[in-house]
Short mmCIF file of C-alpha atoms and ligand atoms in Angstrom, two decimals:
data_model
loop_
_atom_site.label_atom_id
_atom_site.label_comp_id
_atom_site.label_asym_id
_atom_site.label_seq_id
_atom_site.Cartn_x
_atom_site.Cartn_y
_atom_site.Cartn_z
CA UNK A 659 -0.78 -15.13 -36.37
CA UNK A 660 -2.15 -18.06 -34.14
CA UNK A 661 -4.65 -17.21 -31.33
CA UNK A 662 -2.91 -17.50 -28.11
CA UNK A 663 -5.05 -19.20 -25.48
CA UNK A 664 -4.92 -19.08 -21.79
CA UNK A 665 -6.92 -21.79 -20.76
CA UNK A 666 -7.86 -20.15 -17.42
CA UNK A 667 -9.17 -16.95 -19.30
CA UNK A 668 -11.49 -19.51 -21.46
CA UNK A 669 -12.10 -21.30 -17.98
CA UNK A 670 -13.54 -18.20 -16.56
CA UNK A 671 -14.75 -15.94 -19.43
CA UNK A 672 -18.64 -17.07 -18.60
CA UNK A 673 -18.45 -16.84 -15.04
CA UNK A 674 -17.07 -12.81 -15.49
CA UNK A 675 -19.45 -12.47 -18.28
CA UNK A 676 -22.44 -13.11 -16.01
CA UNK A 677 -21.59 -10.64 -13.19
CA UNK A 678 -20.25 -7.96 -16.06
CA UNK A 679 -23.32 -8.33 -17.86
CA UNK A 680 -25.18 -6.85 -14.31
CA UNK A 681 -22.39 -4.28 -13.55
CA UNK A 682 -22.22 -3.03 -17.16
CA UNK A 683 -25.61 -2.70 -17.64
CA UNK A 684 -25.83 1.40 -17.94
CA UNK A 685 -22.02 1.37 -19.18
CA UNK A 686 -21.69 2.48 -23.31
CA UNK A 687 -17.68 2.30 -22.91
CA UNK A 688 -15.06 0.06 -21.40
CA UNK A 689 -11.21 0.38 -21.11
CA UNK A 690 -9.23 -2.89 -19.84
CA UNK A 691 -6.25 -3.02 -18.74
CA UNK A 692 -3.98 -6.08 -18.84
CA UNK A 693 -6.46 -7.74 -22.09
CA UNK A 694 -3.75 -10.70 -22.23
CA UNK A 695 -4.71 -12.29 -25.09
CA UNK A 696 -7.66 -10.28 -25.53
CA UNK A 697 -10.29 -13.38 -24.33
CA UNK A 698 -12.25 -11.53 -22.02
CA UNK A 699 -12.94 -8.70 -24.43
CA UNK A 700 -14.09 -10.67 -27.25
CA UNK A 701 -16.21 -12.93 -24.89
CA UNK A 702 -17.97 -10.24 -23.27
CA UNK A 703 -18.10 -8.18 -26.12
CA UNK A 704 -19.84 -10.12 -28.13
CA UNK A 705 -22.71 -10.67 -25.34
CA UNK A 706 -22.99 -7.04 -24.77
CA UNK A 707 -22.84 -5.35 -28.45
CA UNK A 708 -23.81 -1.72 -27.09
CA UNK A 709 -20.64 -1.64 -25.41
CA UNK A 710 -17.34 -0.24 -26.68
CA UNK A 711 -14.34 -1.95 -25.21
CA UNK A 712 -11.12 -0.77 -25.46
CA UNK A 713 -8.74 -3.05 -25.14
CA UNK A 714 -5.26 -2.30 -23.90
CA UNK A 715 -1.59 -4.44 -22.81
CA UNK A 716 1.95 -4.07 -22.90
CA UNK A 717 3.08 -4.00 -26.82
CA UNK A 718 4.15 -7.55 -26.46
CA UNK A 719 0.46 -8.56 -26.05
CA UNK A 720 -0.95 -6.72 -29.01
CA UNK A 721 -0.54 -9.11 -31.93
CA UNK A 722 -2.46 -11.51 -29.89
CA UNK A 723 -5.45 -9.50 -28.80
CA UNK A 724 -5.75 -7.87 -32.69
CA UNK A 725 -5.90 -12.15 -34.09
CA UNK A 726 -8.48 -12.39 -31.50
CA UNK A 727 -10.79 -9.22 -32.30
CA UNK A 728 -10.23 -9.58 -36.27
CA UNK A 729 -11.14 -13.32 -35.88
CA UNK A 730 -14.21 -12.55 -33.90
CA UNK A 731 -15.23 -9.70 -36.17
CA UNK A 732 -16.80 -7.76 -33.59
CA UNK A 733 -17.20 -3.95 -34.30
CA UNK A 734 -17.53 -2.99 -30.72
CA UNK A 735 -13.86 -3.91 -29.84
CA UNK A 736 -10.96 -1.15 -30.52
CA UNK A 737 -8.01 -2.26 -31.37
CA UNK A 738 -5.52 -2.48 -28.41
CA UNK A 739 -3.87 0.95 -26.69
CA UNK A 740 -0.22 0.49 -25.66
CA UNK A 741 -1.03 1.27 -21.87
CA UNK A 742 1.77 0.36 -19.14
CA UNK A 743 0.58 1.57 -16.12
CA UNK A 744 3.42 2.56 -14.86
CA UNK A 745 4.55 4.81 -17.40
CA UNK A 746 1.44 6.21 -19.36
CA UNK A 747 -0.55 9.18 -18.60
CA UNK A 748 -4.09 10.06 -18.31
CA UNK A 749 -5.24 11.09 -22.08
CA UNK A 750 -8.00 12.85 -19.95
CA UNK A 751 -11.10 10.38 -22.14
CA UNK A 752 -13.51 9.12 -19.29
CA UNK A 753 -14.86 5.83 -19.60
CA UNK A 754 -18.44 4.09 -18.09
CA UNK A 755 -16.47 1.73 -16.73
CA UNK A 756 -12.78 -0.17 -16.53
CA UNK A 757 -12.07 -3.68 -16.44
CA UNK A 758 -9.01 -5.62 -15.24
CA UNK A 759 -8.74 -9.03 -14.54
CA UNK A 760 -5.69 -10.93 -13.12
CA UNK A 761 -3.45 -8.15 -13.28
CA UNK A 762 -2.84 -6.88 -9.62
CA UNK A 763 -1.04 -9.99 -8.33
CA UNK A 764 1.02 -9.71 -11.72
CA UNK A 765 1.70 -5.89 -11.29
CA UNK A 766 4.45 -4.61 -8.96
CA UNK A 767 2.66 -2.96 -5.48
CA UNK A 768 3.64 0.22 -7.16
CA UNK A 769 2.16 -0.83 -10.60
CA UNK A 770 -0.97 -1.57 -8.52
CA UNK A 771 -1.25 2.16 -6.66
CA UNK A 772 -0.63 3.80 -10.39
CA UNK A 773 -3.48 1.47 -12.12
CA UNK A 774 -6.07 2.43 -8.92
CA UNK A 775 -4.86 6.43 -9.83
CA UNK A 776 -5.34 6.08 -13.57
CA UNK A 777 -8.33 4.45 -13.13
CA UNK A 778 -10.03 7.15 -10.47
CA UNK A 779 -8.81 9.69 -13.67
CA UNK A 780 -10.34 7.89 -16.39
CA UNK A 781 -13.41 7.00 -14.77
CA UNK A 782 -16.34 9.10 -15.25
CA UNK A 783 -18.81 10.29 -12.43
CA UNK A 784 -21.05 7.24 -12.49
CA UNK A 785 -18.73 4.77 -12.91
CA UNK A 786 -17.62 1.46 -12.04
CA UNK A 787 -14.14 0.02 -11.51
CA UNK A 788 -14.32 -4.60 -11.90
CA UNK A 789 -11.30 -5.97 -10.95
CA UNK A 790 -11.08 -9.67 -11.01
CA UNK A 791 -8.66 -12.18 -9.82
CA UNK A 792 -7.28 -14.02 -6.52
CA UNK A 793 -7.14 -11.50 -3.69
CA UNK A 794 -6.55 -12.07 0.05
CA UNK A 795 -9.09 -10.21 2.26
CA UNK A 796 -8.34 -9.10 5.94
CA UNK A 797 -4.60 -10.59 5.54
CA UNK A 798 -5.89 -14.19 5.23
CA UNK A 799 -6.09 -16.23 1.70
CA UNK A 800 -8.92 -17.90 0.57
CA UNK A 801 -7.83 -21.15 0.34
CA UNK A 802 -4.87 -23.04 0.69
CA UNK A 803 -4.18 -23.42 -2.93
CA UNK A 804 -4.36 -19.00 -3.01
CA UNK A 805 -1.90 -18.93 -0.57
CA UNK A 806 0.15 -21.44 -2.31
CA UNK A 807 0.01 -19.51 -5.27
CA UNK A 808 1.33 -16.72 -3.69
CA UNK A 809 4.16 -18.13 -2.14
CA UNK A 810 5.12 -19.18 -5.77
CA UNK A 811 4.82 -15.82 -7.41
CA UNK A 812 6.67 -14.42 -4.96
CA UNK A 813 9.04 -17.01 -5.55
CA UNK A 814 9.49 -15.83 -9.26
CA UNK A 815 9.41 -12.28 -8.30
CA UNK A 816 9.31 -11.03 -5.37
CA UNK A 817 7.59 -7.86 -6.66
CA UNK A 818 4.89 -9.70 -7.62
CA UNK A 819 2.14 -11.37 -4.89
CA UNK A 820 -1.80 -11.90 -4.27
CA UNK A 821 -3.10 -8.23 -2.78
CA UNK A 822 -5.37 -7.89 -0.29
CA UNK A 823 -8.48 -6.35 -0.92
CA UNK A 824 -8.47 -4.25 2.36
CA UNK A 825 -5.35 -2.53 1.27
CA UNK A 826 -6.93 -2.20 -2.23
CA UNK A 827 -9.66 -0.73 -0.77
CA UNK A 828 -7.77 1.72 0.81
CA UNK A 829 -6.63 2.82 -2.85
CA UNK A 830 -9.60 2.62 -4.23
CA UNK A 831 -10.91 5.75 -1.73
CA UNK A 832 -7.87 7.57 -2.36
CA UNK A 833 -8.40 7.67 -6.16
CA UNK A 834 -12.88 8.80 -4.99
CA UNK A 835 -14.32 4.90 -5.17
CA UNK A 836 -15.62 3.07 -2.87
CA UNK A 837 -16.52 -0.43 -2.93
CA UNK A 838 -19.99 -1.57 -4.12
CA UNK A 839 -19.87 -5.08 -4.74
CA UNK A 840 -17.23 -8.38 -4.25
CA UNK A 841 -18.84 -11.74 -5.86
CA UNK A 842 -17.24 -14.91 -5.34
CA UNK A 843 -16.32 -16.66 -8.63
CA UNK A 844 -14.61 -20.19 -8.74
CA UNK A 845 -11.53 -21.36 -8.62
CA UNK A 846 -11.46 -19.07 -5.32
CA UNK A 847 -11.11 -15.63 -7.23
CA UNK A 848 -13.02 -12.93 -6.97
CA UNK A 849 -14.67 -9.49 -8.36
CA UNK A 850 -14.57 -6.67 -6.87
CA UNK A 851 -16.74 -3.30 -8.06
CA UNK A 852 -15.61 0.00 -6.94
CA UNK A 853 -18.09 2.65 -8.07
CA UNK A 854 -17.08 6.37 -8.57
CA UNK A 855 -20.07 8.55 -7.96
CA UNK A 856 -20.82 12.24 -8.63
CA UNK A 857 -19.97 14.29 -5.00
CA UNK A 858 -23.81 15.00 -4.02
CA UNK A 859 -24.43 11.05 -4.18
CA UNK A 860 -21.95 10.71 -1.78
CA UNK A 861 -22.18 9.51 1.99
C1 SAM B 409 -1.85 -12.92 -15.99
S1 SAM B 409 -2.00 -11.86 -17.35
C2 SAM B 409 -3.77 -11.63 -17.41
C3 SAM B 409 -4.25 -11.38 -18.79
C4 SAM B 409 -5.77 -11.30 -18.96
N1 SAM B 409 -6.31 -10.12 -18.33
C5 SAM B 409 -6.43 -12.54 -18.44
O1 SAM B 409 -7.10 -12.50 -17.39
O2 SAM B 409 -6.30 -13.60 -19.07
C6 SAM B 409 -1.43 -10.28 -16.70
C7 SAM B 409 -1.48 -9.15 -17.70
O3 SAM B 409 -1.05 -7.94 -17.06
C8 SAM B 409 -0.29 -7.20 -18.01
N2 SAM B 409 0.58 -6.26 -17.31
C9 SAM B 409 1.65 -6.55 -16.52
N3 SAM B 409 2.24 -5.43 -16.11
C10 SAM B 409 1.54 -4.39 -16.65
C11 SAM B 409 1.68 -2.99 -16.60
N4 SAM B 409 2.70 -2.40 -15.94
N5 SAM B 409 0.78 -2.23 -17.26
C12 SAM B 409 -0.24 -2.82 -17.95
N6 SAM B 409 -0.41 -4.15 -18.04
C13 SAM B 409 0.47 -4.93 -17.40
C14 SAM B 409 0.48 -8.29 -18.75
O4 SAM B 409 1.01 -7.83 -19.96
C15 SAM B 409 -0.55 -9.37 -18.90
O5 SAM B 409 -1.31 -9.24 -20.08
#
């Protein structure tokens, strides 16, 4: 099969891999959800070989993401999991960290609360939660072009729609994470880290 290629995924592979490469650093293992075409995985794989990343989509997407791990030959890539968030359950394997990247505006709101809940269960105690993509923060976008965006997703379907990162926030601490970092990346996304941390290291 053919590669696909999302151009903005090859667009913003290096600016991901340079924060990831900082808020992986103590991480051995990786699950992402929503891999797409699997870009992002073998990207930052291949920068960061003493980290296992599972990759994981919808069935439809798996063809694409196993052309792009067999044609990167990278040994530190699993093959993808067939992970829906909204139907799959916790297999109870913890993980360093997970990564998702332009997923929650895709997602359903209630797709969205089940991914923050599978990911406080398949986190382990360090670990980090990097969630990329556009996000509105405090109710108001980021640009006009964001807020356009919006508008037209929710035009398509009206389950889907830019979140805000307050209200992702507030799922984060339901599911024990709190927020550690948000970097500004172009195009007007962003990253957000949510680290879970054992109860003692707590404030
Ligand atoms: C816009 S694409 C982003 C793909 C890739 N992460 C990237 O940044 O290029 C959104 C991804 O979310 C996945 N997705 C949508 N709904 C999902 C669900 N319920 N569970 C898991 N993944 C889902 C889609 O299959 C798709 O791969």
């Amino acid at each position: 099969m053919d590669k696909p290629c999302a151009a903005a995924a090859a667009r913003n592979a290096a600016p991901i891999l340079g924060v990831l490469r900082h808020e992986l650093r103590e991480c051995s293992t990786l699950f992402e959800i929503g891999s797409g075409t699997g870009q992002h995985a073998v990207t930052v794989a291949a920068a960061l070989p003493d980290l296992e990343w599972q990759t994981s989509d919808l069935e439809q997407s798996h063809a694409g993401i196993r052309a792009w791990i067999e044609d990167a030959g990278l040994e530190n890539v699993l093959a993808p999991m067939d992970f829906d968030v909204l139907t799959v359950e916790p297999s109870g394997k913890k993980y360093d960290a997970v990564f998702s990247a332009n997923t929650a505006h895709i997602m359903s709101y209630v797709a969205v609360c089940r991914m923050f809940a599978l990911v406080g269960a398949m986190l382990r105690e360090p670990g980090v939660f990097c969630l990329y993509g556009p996000f509105s923060r405090g109710g108001a976008f980021s640009s006009p072009s964001n807020e356009a965006f919006d508008a037209s997703l929710r035009a398509r379907n009206e389950a889907m729609g830019i979140r805000d990162l307050d209200d992702l926030g507030v799922l984060a601490g339901e599911n024990g994470m709190q927020i550690a970092r948000v970097y500004s990346m172009p195009a007007n996304n962003l990253l957000a880290v949510w680290t879970r941390t054992p109860p003692n290291c707590r404030r």
